[in-house]
Short mmCIF file of C-alpha atoms in Angstrom, two decimals:
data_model
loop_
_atom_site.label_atom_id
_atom_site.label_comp_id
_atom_site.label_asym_id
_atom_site.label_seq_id
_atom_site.Cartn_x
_atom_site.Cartn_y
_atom_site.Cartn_z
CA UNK A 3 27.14 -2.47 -22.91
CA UNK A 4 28.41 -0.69 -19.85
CA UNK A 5 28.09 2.96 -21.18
CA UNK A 6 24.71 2.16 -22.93
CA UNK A 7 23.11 1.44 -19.42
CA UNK A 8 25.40 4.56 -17.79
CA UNK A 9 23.62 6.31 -20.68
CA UNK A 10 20.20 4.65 -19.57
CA UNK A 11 20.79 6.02 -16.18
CA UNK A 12 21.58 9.49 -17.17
CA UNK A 13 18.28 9.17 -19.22
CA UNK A 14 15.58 7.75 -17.33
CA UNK A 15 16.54 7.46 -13.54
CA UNK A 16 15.60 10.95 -11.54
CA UNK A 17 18.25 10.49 -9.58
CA UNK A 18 21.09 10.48 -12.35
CA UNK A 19 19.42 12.25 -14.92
CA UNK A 20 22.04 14.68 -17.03
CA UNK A 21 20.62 14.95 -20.73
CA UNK A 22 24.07 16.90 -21.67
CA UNK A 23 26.26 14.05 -20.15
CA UNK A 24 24.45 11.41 -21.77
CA UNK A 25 25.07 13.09 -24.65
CA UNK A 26 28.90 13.35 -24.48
CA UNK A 27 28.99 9.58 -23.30
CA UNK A 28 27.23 8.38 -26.67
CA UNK A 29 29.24 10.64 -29.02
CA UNK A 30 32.29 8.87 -27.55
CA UNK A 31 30.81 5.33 -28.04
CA UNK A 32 29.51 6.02 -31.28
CA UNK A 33 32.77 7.99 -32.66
CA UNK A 34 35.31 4.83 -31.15
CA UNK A 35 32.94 2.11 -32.79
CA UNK A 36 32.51 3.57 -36.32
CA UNK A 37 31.33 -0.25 -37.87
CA UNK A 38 29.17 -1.13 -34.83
CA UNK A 39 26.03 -3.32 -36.03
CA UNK A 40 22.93 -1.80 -36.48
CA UNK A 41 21.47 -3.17 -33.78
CA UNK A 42 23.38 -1.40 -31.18
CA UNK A 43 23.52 1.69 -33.68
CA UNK A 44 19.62 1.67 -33.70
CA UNK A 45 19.62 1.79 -29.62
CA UNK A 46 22.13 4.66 -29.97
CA UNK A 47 20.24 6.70 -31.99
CA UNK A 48 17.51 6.20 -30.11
CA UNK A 49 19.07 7.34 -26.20
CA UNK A 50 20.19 10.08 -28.27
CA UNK A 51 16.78 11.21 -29.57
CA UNK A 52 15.48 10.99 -25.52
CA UNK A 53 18.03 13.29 -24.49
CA UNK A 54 17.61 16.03 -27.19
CA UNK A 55 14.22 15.87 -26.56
CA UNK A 56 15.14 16.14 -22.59
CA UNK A 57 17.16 18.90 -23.51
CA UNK A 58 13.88 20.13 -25.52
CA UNK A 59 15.99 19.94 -29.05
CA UNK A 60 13.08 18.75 -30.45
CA UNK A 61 14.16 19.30 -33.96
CA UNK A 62 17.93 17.51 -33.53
CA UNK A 63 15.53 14.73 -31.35
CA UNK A 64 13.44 13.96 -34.06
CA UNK A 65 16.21 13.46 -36.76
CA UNK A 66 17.62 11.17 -34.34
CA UNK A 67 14.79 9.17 -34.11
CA UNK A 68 14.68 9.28 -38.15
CA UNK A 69 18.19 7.36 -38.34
CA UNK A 70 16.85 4.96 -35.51
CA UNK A 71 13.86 3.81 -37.69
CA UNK A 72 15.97 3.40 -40.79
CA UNK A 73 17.96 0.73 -39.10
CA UNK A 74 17.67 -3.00 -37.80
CA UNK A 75 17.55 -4.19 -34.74
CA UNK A 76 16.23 -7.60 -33.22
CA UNK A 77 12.66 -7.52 -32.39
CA UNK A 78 12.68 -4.09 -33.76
CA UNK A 79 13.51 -3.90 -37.39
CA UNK A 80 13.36 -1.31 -40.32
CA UNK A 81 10.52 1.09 -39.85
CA UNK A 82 10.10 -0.27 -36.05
CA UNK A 83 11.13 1.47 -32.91
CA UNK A 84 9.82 0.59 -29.01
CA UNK A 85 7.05 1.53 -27.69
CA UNK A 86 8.79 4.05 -25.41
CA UNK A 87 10.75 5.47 -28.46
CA UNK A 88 8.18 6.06 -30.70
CA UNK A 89 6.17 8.04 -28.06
CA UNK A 90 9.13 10.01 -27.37
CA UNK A 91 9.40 10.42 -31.15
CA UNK A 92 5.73 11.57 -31.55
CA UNK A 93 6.14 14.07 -28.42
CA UNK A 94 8.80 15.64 -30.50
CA UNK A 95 6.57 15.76 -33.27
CA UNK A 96 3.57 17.50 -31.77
CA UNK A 97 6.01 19.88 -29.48
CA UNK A 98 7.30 21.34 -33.17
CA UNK A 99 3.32 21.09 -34.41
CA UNK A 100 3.26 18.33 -36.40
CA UNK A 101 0.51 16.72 -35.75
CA UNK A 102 -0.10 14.98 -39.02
CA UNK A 103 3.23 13.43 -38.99
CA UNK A 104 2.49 12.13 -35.60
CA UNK A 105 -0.30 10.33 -36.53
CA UNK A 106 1.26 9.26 -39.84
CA UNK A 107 4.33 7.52 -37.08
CA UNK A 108 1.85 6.05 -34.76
CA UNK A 109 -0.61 4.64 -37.61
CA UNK A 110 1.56 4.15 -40.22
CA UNK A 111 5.18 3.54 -40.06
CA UNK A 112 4.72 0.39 -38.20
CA UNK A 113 3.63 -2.53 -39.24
CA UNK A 114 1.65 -3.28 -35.89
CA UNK A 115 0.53 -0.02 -35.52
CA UNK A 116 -2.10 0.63 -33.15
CA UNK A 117 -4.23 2.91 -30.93
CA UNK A 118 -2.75 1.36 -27.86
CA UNK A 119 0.50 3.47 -27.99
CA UNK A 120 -1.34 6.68 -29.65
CA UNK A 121 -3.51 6.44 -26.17
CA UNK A 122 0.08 5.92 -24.70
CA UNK A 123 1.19 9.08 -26.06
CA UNK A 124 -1.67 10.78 -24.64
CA UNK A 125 -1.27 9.28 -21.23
CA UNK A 126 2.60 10.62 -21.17
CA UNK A 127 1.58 13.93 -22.33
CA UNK A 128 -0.10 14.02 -19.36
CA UNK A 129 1.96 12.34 -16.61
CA UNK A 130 5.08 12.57 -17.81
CA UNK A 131 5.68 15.80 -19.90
CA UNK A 132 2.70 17.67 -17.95
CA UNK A 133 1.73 19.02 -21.68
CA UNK A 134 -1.70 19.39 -20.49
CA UNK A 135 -2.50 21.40 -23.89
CA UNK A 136 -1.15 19.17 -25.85
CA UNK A 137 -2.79 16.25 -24.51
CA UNK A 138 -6.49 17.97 -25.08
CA UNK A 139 -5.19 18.75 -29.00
CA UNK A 140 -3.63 15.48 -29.14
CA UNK A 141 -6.93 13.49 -27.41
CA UNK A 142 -9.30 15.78 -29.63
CA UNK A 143 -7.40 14.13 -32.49
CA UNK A 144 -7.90 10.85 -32.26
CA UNK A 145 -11.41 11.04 -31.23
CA UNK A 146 -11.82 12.54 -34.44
CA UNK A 147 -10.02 9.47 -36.30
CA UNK A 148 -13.11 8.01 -38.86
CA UNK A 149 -10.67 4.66 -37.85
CA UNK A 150 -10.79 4.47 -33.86
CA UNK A 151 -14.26 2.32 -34.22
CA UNK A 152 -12.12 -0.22 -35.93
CA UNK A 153 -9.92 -1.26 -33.50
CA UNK A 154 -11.22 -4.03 -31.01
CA UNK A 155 -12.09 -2.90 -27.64
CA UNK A 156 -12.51 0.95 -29.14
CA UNK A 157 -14.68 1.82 -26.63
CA UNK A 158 -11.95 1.35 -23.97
CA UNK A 159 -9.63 3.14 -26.02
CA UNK A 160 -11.58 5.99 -26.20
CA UNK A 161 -13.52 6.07 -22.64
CA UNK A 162 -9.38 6.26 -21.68
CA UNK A 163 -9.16 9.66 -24.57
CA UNK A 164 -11.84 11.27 -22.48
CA UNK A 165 -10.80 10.38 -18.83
CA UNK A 166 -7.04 12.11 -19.94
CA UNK A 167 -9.21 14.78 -21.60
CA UNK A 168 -11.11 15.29 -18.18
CA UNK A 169 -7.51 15.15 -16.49
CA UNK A 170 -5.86 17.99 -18.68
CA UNK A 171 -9.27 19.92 -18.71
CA UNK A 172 -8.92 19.83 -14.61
CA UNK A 173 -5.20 20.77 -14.45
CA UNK A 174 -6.19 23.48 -16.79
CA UNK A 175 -9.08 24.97 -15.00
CA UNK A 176 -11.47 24.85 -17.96
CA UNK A 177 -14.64 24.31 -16.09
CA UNK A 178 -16.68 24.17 -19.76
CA UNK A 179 -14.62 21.58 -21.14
CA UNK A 180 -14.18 19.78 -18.11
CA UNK A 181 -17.95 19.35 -17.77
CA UNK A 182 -18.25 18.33 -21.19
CA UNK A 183 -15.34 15.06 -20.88
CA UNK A 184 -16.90 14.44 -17.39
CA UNK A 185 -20.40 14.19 -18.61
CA UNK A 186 -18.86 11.66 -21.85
CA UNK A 187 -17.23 9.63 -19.76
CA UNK A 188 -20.01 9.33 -17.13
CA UNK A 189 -21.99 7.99 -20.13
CA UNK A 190 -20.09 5.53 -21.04
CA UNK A 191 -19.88 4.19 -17.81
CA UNK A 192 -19.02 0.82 -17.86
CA UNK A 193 -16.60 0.84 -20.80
CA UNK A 194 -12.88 1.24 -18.18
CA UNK A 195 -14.51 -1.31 -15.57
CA UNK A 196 -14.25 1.58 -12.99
CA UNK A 197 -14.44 5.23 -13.31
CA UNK A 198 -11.48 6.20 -11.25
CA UNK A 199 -13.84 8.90 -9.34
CA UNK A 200 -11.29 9.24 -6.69
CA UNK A 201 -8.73 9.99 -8.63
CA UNK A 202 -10.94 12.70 -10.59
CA UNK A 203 -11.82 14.19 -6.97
CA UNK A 204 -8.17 14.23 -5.95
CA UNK A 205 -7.59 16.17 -8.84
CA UNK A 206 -10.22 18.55 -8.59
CA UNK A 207 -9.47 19.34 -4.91
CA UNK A 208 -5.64 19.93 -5.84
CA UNK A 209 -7.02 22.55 -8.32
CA UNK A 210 -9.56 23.92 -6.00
CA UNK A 211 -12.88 22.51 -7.20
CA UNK A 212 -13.69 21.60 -3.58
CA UNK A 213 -17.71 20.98 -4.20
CA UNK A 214 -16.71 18.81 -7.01
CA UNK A 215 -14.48 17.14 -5.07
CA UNK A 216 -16.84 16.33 -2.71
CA UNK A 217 -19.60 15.34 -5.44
CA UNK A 218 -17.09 12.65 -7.01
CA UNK A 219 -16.03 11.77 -3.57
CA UNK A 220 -19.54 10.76 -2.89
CA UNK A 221 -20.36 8.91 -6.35
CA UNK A 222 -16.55 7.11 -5.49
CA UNK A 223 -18.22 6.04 -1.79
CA UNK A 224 -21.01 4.24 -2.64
CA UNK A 225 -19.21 2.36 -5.37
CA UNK A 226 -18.61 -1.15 -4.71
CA UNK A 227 -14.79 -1.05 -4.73
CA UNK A 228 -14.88 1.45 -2.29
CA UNK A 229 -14.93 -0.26 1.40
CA UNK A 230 -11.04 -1.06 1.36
CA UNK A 231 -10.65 3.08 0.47
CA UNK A 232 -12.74 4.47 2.77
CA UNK A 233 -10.27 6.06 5.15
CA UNK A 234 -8.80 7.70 1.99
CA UNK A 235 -12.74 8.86 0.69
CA UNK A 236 -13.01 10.63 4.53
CA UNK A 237 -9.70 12.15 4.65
CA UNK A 238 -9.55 13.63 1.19
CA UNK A 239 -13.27 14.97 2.23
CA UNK A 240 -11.88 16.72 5.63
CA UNK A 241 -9.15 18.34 2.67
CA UNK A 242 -12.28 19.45 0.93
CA UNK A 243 -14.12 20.69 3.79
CA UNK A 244 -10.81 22.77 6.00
CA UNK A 245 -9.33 24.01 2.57
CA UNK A 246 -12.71 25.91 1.80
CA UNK A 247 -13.23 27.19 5.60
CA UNK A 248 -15.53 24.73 6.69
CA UNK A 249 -12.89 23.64 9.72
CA UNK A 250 -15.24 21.85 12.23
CA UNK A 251 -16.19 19.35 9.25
CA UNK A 252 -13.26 18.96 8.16
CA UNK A 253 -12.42 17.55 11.82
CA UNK A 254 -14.94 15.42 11.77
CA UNK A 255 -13.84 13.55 8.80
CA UNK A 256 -10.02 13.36 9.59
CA UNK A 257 -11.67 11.94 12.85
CA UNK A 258 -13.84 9.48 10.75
CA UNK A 259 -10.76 8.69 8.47
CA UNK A 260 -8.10 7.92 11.48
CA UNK A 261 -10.94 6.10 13.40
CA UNK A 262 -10.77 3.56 10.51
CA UNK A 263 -7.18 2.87 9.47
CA UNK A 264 -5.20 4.66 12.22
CA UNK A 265 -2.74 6.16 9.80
CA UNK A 266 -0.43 9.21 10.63
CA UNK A 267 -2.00 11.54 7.63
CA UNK A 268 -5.61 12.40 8.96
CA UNK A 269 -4.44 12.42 12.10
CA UNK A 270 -1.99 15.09 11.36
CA UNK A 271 -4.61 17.15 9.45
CA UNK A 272 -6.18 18.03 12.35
CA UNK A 273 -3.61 20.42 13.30
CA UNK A 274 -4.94 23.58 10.45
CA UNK A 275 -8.32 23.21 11.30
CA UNK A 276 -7.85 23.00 15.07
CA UNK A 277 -5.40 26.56 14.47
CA UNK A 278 -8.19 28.41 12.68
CA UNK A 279 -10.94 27.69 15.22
CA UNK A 280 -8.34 28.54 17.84
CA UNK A 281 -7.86 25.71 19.62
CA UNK A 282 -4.38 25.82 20.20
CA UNK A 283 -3.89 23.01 23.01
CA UNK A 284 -5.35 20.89 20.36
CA UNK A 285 -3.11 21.40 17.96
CA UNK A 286 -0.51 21.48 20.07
CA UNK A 287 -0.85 18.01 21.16
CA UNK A 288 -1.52 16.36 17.54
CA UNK A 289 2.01 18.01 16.91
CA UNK A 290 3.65 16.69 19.39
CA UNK A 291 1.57 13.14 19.34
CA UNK A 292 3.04 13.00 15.87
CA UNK A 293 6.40 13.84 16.88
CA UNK A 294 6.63 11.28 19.23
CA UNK A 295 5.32 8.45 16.75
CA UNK A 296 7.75 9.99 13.90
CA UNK A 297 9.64 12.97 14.31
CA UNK A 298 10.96 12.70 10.65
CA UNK A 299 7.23 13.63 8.87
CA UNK A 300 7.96 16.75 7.08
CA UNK A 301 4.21 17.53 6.58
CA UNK A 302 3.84 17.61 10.31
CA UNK A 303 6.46 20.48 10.88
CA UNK A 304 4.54 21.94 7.36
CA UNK A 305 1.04 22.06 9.05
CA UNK A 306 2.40 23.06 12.48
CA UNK A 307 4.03 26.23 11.35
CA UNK A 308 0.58 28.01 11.10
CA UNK A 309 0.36 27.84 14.80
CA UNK A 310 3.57 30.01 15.07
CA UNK A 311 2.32 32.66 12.84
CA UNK A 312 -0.98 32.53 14.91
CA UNK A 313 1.23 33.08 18.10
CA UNK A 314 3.09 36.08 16.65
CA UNK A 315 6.69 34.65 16.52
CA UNK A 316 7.47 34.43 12.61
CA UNK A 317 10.84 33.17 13.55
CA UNK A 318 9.68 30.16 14.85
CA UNK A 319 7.35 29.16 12.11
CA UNK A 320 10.45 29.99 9.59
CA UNK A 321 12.57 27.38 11.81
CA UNK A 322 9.04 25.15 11.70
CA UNK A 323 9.15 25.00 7.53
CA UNK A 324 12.92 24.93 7.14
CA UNK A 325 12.55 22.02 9.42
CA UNK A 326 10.28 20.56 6.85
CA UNK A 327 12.23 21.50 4.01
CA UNK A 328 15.78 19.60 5.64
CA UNK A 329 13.12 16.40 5.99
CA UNK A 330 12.36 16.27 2.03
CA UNK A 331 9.13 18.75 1.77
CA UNK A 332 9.32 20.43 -1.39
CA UNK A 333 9.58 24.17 -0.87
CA UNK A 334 7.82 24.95 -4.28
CA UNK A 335 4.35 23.54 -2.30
CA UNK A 336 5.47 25.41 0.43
CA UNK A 337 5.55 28.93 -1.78
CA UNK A 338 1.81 28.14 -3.48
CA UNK A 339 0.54 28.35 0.16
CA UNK A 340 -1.02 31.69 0.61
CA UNK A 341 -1.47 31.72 4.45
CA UNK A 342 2.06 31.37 4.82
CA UNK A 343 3.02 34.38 2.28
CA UNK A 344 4.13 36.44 4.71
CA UNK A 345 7.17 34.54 6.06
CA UNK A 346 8.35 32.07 2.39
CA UNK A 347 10.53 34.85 1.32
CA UNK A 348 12.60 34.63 4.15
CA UNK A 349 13.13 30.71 3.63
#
């Protein structure tokens, strides 16, 4: 029981996570406790089949899985596996191309088979595995299932297919196809309660699609749901607005946003904009104002470095982002952004 949740760890927890260790720790368990029950056996197989697949052994993942749903376990007997295994198992699946047999596993093999953890798989294709490519083949899929009307509540089933659809479509940059999901889901408006707009703007404005952003922004405002968010709606609009060179509204609605909740992130903002229409005493003092109410923000020594490479002295702005770096901000953002280009090679 001990080394299964050591193995857990190694699997699942960020922090831990060592796919190779886990490995060596369940060959041990499994080669000192030839006659262990099936049960535990079943569980085995199974932490092996996530780390293979961590380890993208796809092929060596999926045959563990195999010997996992030949065996019993309570709750989860012959020809079952959890939910969380038998996604893993149909990732595998559809990373070596097999779609058919994915479907066959998800519709099939188990008795209470069901579109819920098919629309599962298509959610962690998505989040978790960032297989945006394989999420559109995999969505396009089941839309095209003659047996997806069957299931009660379908249509939430499959207004959730096209939101993911719209999700991988944006990550993508397929404008055509992201159009076509956005303009399917907009018509079945109604069927997920909400339309997460916001979400689909924060998307779009984290892939550059800042007029989009601000037309889903604008549908998300005048929503009912929306008062409690509206600090969030006016700061992710300022984003919008700075990141395509419109600085002086992009002021305005970090203004707008702070004005309402008082919270450190508009505020902070301020500082690009204020660099780029010169205002340097401005941005000066938003630094240093948010310095003095938390001198461990990263994103504040992030934004600030600009005004270094404004004033000529590179050495300071490298200082400024390794700064940020030491306080958790991930350097890999840091790299994507082009107006510091000049300077991230020397971080």
């Amino acid at each position: 029981d001990v080394m299964k949740t050591i193995v857990d760890y190694l699997i699942n927890h960020q922090q831990f996570m060592n796919y190779a260790l886990s490995l060596e720790f369940i060959e041990k368990v499994m080669k000192g406790n030839e006659d262990m029950d099936s049960s535990t056996l079943k569980h085995l197989f199974c932490q092996k089949g996530q780390a293979y697949a961590g380890l993208q052994k796809y092929g060596k993942a999926i045959y563990c899985f195999k010997k996992a749903l030949n065996l019993d376990m309570f709750h989860f007997p012959k020809g079952s596996l959890q939910d969380e295994h038998l996604q893993q198992y149909g990732f595998c699946l559809l990373k070596l191309n097999k779609k058919k047999e994915a479907v066959s596993l998800m519709f099939n093999f188990r008795s209470d088979g069901s579109i819920g953890n098919a629309v599962s798989l298509l959610i962690d294709l998505f989040e978790k595995h960032k297989a945006f490519q394989l999420a559109i083949v995999w969505g396009e899929m089941l839309l095209n299932l003659s047996s997806l009307h069957e299931y009660p509540n379908s249509q939430l089933y499959i207004s959730k297919i096209y939101l993911y659809l719209t999700y991988a479509t944006i990550r993508l940059k397929d404008e055509s196809q992201m159009e076509k999901y956005l303009d399917e889901l907009s018509a079945m408006e109604g069927t997920l309660h909400d339309i997460p707009y916001g979400q689909i703007a924060l998307l779009l404005f984290e892939e550059g699609f800042f007029s989009k952003s601000l037309h889903y922004l604008d549908i998300h405002e005048v929503s009912p749901n929306s008062k409690n968010n509206l600090h969030w709606i006016y700061n992710l609009k300022g984003c919008c607005h700075s990141d395509s060179g419109n600085h002086q509204k992009g002021i305005e609605y970090f203004q707008k946003s702070f004005d309402i909740e008082r919270w450190i992130v508009p505020y902070c903002n301020l500082i690009r904009p204020y660099i780029h229409l010169k205002e340097f005493d401005k941005a000066q003092k938003v630094f240093h104002d948010v310095l003095d109410f938390d001198p461990y923000y990263s994103w504040n020594h992030y934004q600030f470095s600009l005004y270094h490479i404004e004033k000529d002295d590179p050495q300071m702005a490298i200082a400024s982002l390794k700064k940020a770096i030491a306080l958790g901000f991930d350097v890999n953002e840091i790299k994507k952004d082009m107006e510091l280009k000049t300077i991230v090679e020397h971080l």
